[in-house]
Short mmCIF file of C-alpha atoms in Angstrom, two decimals:
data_model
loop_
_atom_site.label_atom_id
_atom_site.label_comp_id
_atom_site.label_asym_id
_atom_site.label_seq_id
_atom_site.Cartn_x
_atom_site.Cartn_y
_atom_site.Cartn_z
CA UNK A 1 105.50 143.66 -59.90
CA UNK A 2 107.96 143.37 -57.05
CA UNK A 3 109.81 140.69 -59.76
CA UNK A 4 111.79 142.62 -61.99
CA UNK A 5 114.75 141.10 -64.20
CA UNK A 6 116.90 142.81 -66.29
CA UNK A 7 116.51 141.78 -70.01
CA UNK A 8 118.78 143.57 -72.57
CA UNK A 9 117.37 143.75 -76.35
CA UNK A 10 120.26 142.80 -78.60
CA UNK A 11 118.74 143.30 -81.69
CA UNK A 12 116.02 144.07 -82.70
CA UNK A 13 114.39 143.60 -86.96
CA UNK A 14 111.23 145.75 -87.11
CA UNK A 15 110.62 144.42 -90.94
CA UNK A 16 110.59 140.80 -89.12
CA UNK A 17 109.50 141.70 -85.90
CA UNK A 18 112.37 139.46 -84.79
CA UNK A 19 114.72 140.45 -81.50
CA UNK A 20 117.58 138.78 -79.51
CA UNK A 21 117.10 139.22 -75.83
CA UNK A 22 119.72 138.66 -73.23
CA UNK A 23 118.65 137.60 -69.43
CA UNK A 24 120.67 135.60 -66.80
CA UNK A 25 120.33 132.11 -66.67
CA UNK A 26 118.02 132.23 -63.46
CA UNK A 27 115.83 134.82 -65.30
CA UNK A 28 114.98 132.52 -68.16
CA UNK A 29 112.01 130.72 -66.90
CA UNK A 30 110.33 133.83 -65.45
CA UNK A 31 110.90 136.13 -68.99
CA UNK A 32 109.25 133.04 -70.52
CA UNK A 33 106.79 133.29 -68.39
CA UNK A 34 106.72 137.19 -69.10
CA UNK A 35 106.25 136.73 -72.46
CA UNK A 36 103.61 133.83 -72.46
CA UNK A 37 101.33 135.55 -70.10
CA UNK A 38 101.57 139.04 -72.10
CA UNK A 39 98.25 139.30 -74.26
CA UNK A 40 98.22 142.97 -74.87
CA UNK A 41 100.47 145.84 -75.19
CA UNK A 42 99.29 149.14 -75.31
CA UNK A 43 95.88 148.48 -76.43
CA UNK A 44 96.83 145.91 -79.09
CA UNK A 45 96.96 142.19 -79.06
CA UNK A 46 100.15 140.77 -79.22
CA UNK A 47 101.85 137.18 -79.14
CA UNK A 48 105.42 136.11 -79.05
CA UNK A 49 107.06 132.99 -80.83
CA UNK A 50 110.28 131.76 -79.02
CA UNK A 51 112.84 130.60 -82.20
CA UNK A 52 115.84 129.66 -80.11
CA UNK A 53 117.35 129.86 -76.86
CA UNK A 54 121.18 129.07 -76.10
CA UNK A 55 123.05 129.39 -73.05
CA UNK A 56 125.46 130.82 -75.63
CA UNK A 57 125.10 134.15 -77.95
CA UNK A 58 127.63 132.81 -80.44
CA UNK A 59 125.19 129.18 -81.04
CA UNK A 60 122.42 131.76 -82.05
CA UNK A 61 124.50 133.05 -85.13
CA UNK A 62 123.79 129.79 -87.04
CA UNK A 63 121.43 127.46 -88.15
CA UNK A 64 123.18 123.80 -87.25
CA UNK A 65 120.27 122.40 -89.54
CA UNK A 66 121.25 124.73 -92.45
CA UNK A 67 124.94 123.88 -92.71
CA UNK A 68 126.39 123.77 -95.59
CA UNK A 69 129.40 121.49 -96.04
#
C-alpha cells in the first residue's frame, strides 16, 4: 500500500503457468520484492519462479544457450 507500480502482463500461458511482465526499470527491485513476499492469493498458496529478466523484450524471445548454428 501507498507503493503502487504499474506492471503490464504481456503474455500470459495458463497450460504453463508462464507470463511476461513489463515494469520500468526503477520498478524492478520492488515487483521482485512483490512477488517474493506473496505467499497466498485468494486463499491458495502460491510461489513464483523468476526465468529471465532483460532490460530488453526482444533478448527474452531466445534462448542464447539453445542456439543453433
Amino acid at each position: 500500500v501507498g507503493a503502487a507500480l504499474p506492471v503490464d502482463v504481456l503474455t500470459y500461458e495458463e497450460k504453463s503457468m508462464s507470463a511476461i511482465l513489463r515494469v520500468i526499470s526503477s520498478g524492478f527491485v520492488k515487483l521482485w520484492s512483490a512477488l517474493t513476499l506473496l505467499g497466498f492469493y485468494q486463499n491458495r498458496r502460491c510461489a513464483f519462479r523468476v526465468l529471465q529478466t532483460s532490460p530488453f523484450l526482444l533478448a527474452l524471445s531466445g534462448n542464447s544457450r539453445e542456439l543453433v548454428l
